[in-house]
PDB file of C-alpha atoms in Angstrom:
ATOM      1  CA  MET A   1      68.978   9.766 -22.837  1.00 98.00           C
ATOM      2  CA  GLU A   2      67.287   6.703 -24.282  1.00 98.00           C
ATOM      3  CA  VAL A   3      68.574   3.323 -25.478  1.00 98.00           C
ATOM      4  CA  ILE A   4      67.842   1.254 -28.586  1.00 98.00           C
ATOM      5  CA  TYR A   5      69.653  -1.782 -30.009  1.00 98.00           C
ATOM      6  CA  PHE A   6      70.602  -2.261 -33.685  1.00 98.00           C
ATOM      7  CA  ALA A   7      71.611  -5.596 -35.226  1.00 98.00           C
ATOM      8  CA  GLY A   8      73.093  -5.215 -38.692  1.00 96.00           C
ATOM      9  CA  GLY A   9      75.373  -8.143 -39.309  1.00 91.00           C
ATOM     10  CA  CYS A  10      78.865  -8.078 -37.817  1.00 88.00           C
ATOM     11  CA  LEU A  11      78.683  -5.583 -34.972  1.00 91.00           C
ATOM     12  CA  TRP A  12      82.152  -4.083 -35.526  1.00 92.00           C
ATOM     13  CA  GLY A  13      81.106  -1.947 -38.474  1.00 94.00           C
ATOM     14  CA  VAL A  14      77.654  -1.212 -37.090  1.00 96.00           C
ATOM     15  CA  GLN A  15      79.221   0.203 -33.930  1.00 96.00           C
ATOM     16  CA  ALA A  16      81.839   2.194 -35.870  1.00 95.00           C
ATOM     17  CA  PHE A  17      79.079   3.782 -37.973  1.00 96.00           C
ATOM     18  CA  ILE A  18      76.469   4.419 -35.281  1.00 97.00           C
ATOM     19  CA  LYS A  19      78.892   6.067 -32.865  1.00 96.00           C
ATOM     20  CA  THR A  20      79.482   8.864 -35.410  1.00 96.00           C
ATOM     21  CA  LEU A  21      75.815   9.825 -35.767  1.00 98.00           C
ATOM     22  CA  PRO A  22      74.503  13.142 -34.438  1.00 97.00           C
ATOM     23  CA  GLY A  23      72.661  12.699 -31.158  1.00 98.00           C
ATOM     24  CA  VAL A  24      74.346   9.375 -30.328  1.00 98.00           C
ATOM     25  CA  TYR A  25      76.246   9.605 -27.057  1.00 97.00           C
ATOM     26  CA  GLY A  26      77.357   6.054 -26.494  1.00 97.00           C
ATOM     27  CA  THR A  27      77.567   2.613 -28.052  1.00 98.00           C
ATOM     28  CA  GLU A  28      78.367  -0.832 -26.764  1.00 98.00           C
ATOM     29  CA  ALA A  29      78.834  -4.087 -28.661  1.00 97.00           C
ATOM     30  CA  GLY A  30      76.590  -6.873 -27.460  1.00 97.00           C
ATOM     31  CA  ARG A  31      74.093  -9.634 -28.058  1.00 95.00           C
ATOM     32  CA  ALA A  32      70.335  -9.145 -28.200  1.00 97.00           C
ATOM     33  CA  ASN A  33      67.571 -11.605 -27.404  1.00 95.00           C
ATOM     34  CA  GLY A  34      69.559 -14.718 -26.716  1.00 90.00           C
ATOM     35  CA  THR A  35      68.458 -17.030 -23.931  1.00 89.00           C
ATOM     36  CA  SER A  36      71.460 -16.866 -21.606  1.00 85.00           C
ATOM     37  CA  GLN A  37      73.322 -14.190 -19.652  1.00 86.00           C
ATOM     38  CA  SER A  38      76.682 -15.673 -20.613  1.00 84.00           C
ATOM     39  CA  LEU A  39      79.141 -15.260 -23.455  1.00 87.00           C
ATOM     40  CA  LYS A  40      80.197 -18.875 -22.955  1.00 88.00           C
ATOM     41  CA  GLY A  41      78.436 -21.982 -24.146  1.00 84.00           C
ATOM     42  CA  PRO A  42      76.603 -22.893 -27.332  1.00 82.00           C
ATOM     43  CA  TYR A  43      74.880 -20.339 -29.545  1.00 86.00           C
ATOM     44  CA  ASP A  44      71.664 -19.287 -27.781  1.00 85.00           C
ATOM     45  CA  GLY A  45      69.721 -17.451 -30.495  1.00 88.00           C
ATOM     46  CA  TYR A  46      71.175 -13.968 -30.053  1.00 96.00           C
ATOM     47  CA  ALA A  47      71.712 -11.337 -32.749  1.00 96.00           C
ATOM     48  CA  GLU A  48      74.972  -9.381 -32.715  1.00 95.00           C
ATOM     49  CA  CYS A  49      73.914  -5.839 -31.885  1.00 97.00           C
ATOM     50  CA  VAL A  50      74.989  -2.372 -30.856  1.00 98.00           C
ATOM     51  CA  LYS A  51      73.454  -0.854 -27.743  1.00 98.00           C
ATOM     52  CA  THR A  52      72.911   2.772 -28.730  1.00 98.00           C
ATOM     53  CA  THR A  53      72.421   5.577 -26.212  1.00 98.00           C
ATOM     54  CA  PHE A  54      70.924   8.642 -27.858  1.00 98.00           C
ATOM     55  CA  ASP A  55      69.341  11.991 -27.089  1.00 98.00           C
ATOM     56  CA  PRO A  56      65.785  11.970 -28.498  1.00 98.00           C
ATOM     57  CA  THR A  57      65.765  15.775 -28.598  1.00 98.00           C
ATOM     58  CA  VAL A  58      68.579  15.585 -31.178  1.00 98.00           C
ATOM     59  CA  VAL A  59      67.822  12.393 -33.120  1.00 98.00           C
ATOM     60  CA  SER A  60      64.612  10.365 -33.296  1.00 98.00           C
ATOM     61  CA  VAL A  61      64.184   6.618 -33.667  1.00 98.00           C
ATOM     62  CA  THR A  62      62.937   7.326 -37.202  1.00 98.00           C
ATOM     63  CA  ASP A  63      66.156   9.241 -37.930  1.00 98.00           C
ATOM     64  CA  LEU A  64      68.224   6.396 -36.495  1.00 98.00           C
ATOM     65  CA  MET A  65      66.315   3.909 -38.649  1.00 98.00           C
ATOM     66  CA  ASP A  66      67.043   6.010 -41.714  1.00 98.00           C
ATOM     67  CA  TYR A  67      70.764   5.984 -40.890  1.00 98.00           C
ATOM     68  CA  PHE A  68      70.651   2.255 -40.106  1.00 98.00           C
ATOM     69  CA  PHE A  69      69.157   1.473 -43.506  1.00 98.00           C
ATOM     70  CA  GLU A  70      72.215   3.109 -45.122  1.00 97.00           C
ATOM     71  CA  ILE A  71      74.455   0.296 -43.853  1.00 97.00           C
ATOM     72  CA  ILE A  72      72.299  -2.823 -44.164  1.00 97.00           C
ATOM     73  CA  ASP A  73      70.724  -4.889 -46.893  1.00 97.00           C
ATOM     74  CA  PRO A  74      67.186  -4.897 -45.467  1.00 97.00           C
ATOM     75  CA  TYR A  75      66.063  -7.712 -47.797  1.00 98.00           C
ATOM     76  CA  SER A  76      68.679 -10.222 -46.678  1.00 96.00           C
ATOM     77  CA  VAL A  77      67.864 -12.978 -44.207  1.00 96.00           C
ATOM     78  CA  ASN A  78      70.623 -13.915 -41.743  1.00 96.00           C
ATOM     79  CA  LYS A  79      73.348 -12.418 -43.926  1.00 95.00           C
ATOM     80  CA  GLN A  80      75.142  -9.088 -44.278  1.00 95.00           C
ATOM     81  CA  GLY A  81      78.164  -8.950 -46.554  1.00 91.00           C
ATOM     82  CA  ILE A  82      80.206 -12.128 -46.184  1.00 90.00           C
ATOM     83  CA  ASP A  83      78.865 -12.821 -42.694  1.00 91.00           C
ATOM     84  CA  SER A  84      76.061 -15.360 -42.644  1.00 94.00           C
ATOM     85  CA  GLY A  85      74.147 -17.142 -39.933  1.00 95.00           C
ATOM     86  CA  VAL A  86      71.270 -16.345 -37.592  1.00 95.00           C
ATOM     87  CA  LYS A  87      73.472 -14.221 -35.325  1.00 95.00           C
ATOM     88  CA  TYR A  88      74.059 -11.838 -38.268  1.00 95.00           C
ATOM     89  CA  ARG A  89      70.366 -11.124 -38.833  1.00 96.00           C
ATOM     90  CA  THR A  90      69.193  -7.534 -38.971  1.00 98.00           C
ATOM     91  CA  GLY A  91      67.025  -6.271 -36.164  1.00 98.00           C
ATOM     92  CA  VAL A  92      65.934  -3.382 -33.997  1.00 98.00           C
ATOM     93  CA  TYR A  93      65.153  -3.958 -30.325  1.00 98.00           C
ATOM     94  CA  SER A  94      64.170  -1.828 -27.368  1.00 98.00           C
ATOM     95  CA  GLU A  95      62.767  -2.056 -23.880  1.00 98.00           C
ATOM     96  CA  LYS A  96      60.522   0.899 -24.777  1.00 98.00           C
ATOM     97  CA  ILE A  97      57.486  -0.166 -26.799  1.00 98.00           C
ATOM     98  CA  GLU A  98      57.389   3.351 -28.285  1.00 98.00           C
ATOM     99  CA  HIS A  99      60.745   2.678 -29.958  1.00 98.00           C
ATOM    100  CA  VAL A 100      59.536  -0.663 -31.298  1.00 98.00           C
ATOM    101  CA  ASN A 101      56.374   0.945 -32.674  1.00 98.00           C
ATOM    102  CA  GLU A 102      58.309   3.808 -34.282  1.00 98.00           C
ATOM    103  CA  ALA A 103      60.689   1.337 -35.953  1.00 98.00           C
ATOM    104  CA  ARG A 104      57.732  -0.694 -37.244  1.00 98.00           C
ATOM    105  CA  GLU A 105      56.053   2.470 -38.550  1.00 98.00           C
ATOM    106  CA  PHE A 106      59.273   3.449 -40.347  1.00 98.00           C
ATOM    107  CA  ILE A 107      59.308   0.110 -42.166  1.00 98.00           C
ATOM    108  CA  ALA A 108      55.557   0.106 -42.878  1.00 98.00           C
ATOM    109  CA  ALA A 109      55.807   3.545 -44.507  1.00 98.00           C
ATOM    110  CA  ARG A 110      58.381   2.376 -47.050  1.00 98.00           C
ATOM    111  CA  ALA A 111      57.318   1.392 -50.566  1.00 98.00           C
ATOM    112  CA  ASP A 112      59.370  -1.810 -50.186  1.00 98.00           C
ATOM    113  CA  ALA A 113      57.940  -2.745 -46.759  1.00 98.00           C
ATOM    114  CA  SER A 114      56.735  -6.168 -47.896  1.00 98.00           C
ATOM    115  CA  ARG A 115      60.299  -7.176 -48.847  1.00 98.00           C
ATOM    116  CA  ILE A 116      62.035  -5.960 -45.671  1.00 98.00           C
ATOM    117  CA  MET A 117      63.413  -8.713 -43.451  1.00 98.00           C
ATOM    118  CA  VAL A 118      64.487  -6.585 -40.464  1.00 98.00           C
ATOM    119  CA  GLU A 119      63.305  -8.091 -37.184  1.00 97.00           C
ATOM    120  CA  VAL A 120      61.685  -5.486 -34.914  1.00 98.00           C
ATOM    121  CA  SER A 121      60.744  -6.588 -31.416  1.00 98.00           C
ATOM    122  CA  PRO A 122      60.982  -5.782 -27.728  1.00 98.00           C
ATOM    123  CA  LEU A 123      64.341  -6.445 -26.116  1.00 98.00           C
ATOM    124  CA  GLN A 124      64.088  -9.573 -23.992  1.00 96.00           C
ATOM    125  CA  ASN A 125      67.743 -10.036 -23.117  1.00 96.00           C
ATOM    126  CA  TYR A 126      71.037  -8.227 -23.627  1.00 97.00           C
ATOM    127  CA  VAL A 127      74.598  -9.346 -22.912  1.00 96.00           C
ATOM    128  CA  LYS A 128      77.600  -7.064 -23.389  1.00 96.00           C
ATOM    129  CA  SER A 129      80.193  -8.548 -25.753  1.00 94.00           C
ATOM    130  CA  ALA A 130      83.748  -9.286 -24.647  1.00 87.00           C
ATOM    131  CA  GLU A 131      86.135  -6.331 -24.445  1.00 89.00           C
ATOM    132  CA  GLU A 132      87.949  -7.449 -27.613  1.00 86.00           C
ATOM    133  CA  HIS A 133      84.772  -6.591 -29.593  1.00 91.00           C
ATOM    134  CA  GLN A 134      84.230  -3.121 -28.103  1.00 94.00           C
ATOM    135  CA  ASP A 135      85.160  -0.401 -30.624  1.00 93.00           C
ATOM    136  CA  ARG A 136      86.987  -3.105 -32.584  1.00 92.00           C
ATOM    137  CA  LEU A 137      87.523  -1.108 -35.778  1.00 91.00           C
ATOM    138  CA  ASP A 138      89.029   1.801 -33.821  1.00 89.00           C
ATOM    139  CA  LYS A 139      91.597  -0.595 -32.371  1.00 92.00           C
ATOM    140  CA  HIS A 140      92.059  -2.679 -35.545  1.00 90.00           C
ATOM    141  CA  PRO A 141      91.059  -0.529 -38.559  1.00 85.00           C
ATOM    142  CA  ASN A 142      92.130  -3.159 -41.090  1.00 87.00           C
ATOM    143  CA  ASP A 143      89.827  -5.866 -39.727  1.00 88.00           C
ATOM    144  CA  GLN A 144      87.149  -7.264 -42.035  1.00 83.00           C
ATOM    145  CA  CYS A 145      83.944  -5.233 -42.262  1.00 87.00           C
ATOM    146  CA  HIS A 146      80.978  -5.495 -44.624  1.00 87.00           C
ATOM    147  CA  ILE A 147      80.403  -1.716 -44.550  1.00 91.00           C
ATOM    148  CA  PRO A 148      82.587   0.329 -46.945  1.00 90.00           C
ATOM    149  CA  LYS A 149      85.087   2.570 -45.102  1.00 87.00           C
ATOM    150  CA  ALA A 150      83.755   5.713 -46.801  1.00 88.00           C
ATOM    151  CA  LEU A 151      80.294   4.946 -45.389  1.00 91.00           C
ATOM    152  CA  LEU A 152      81.663   4.092 -41.931  1.00 89.00           C
ATOM    153  CA  HIS A 153      82.988   7.641 -41.623  1.00 88.00           C
ATOM    154  CA  LYS A 154      80.268   9.491 -43.548  1.00 93.00           C
ATOM    155  CA  TYR A 155      79.025  11.399 -40.469  1.00 92.00           C
ATOM    156  CA  LYS A 156      82.311  11.713 -38.591  1.00 82.00           C
TER     157      LYS A 156
END
């Protein structure tokens, strides 16, 4: 198993979508690349993200990127749906440089690469979100989400 982190706006919908993908064996709501190890205190630069554990013999990083691009507006800066602010930026992070390179290659190969605003970088820091945010849409299916329900369950 390998791990990659996807930031696509509010993490509730991103987690609900990613956990249904073939080859994904676990997800966890969290914060990527902030400066602290705490959930308390002032905003520290993090992006809301979903830690994604996957089997690379079933699904590649390129495949995951393709799925990810179904649920984000890759041209938007710090905004997805009604959620806006730096913590809602889109991004892909990993401790494995191979994942980072594959994500960058995916973007570079697209005809619209010059317009894409998805941050792709090594993971510097990760903090698991509070329990109330884990699998939030499973527990509270009527909560606000920028991803249409039909798309959330497309691969279920």
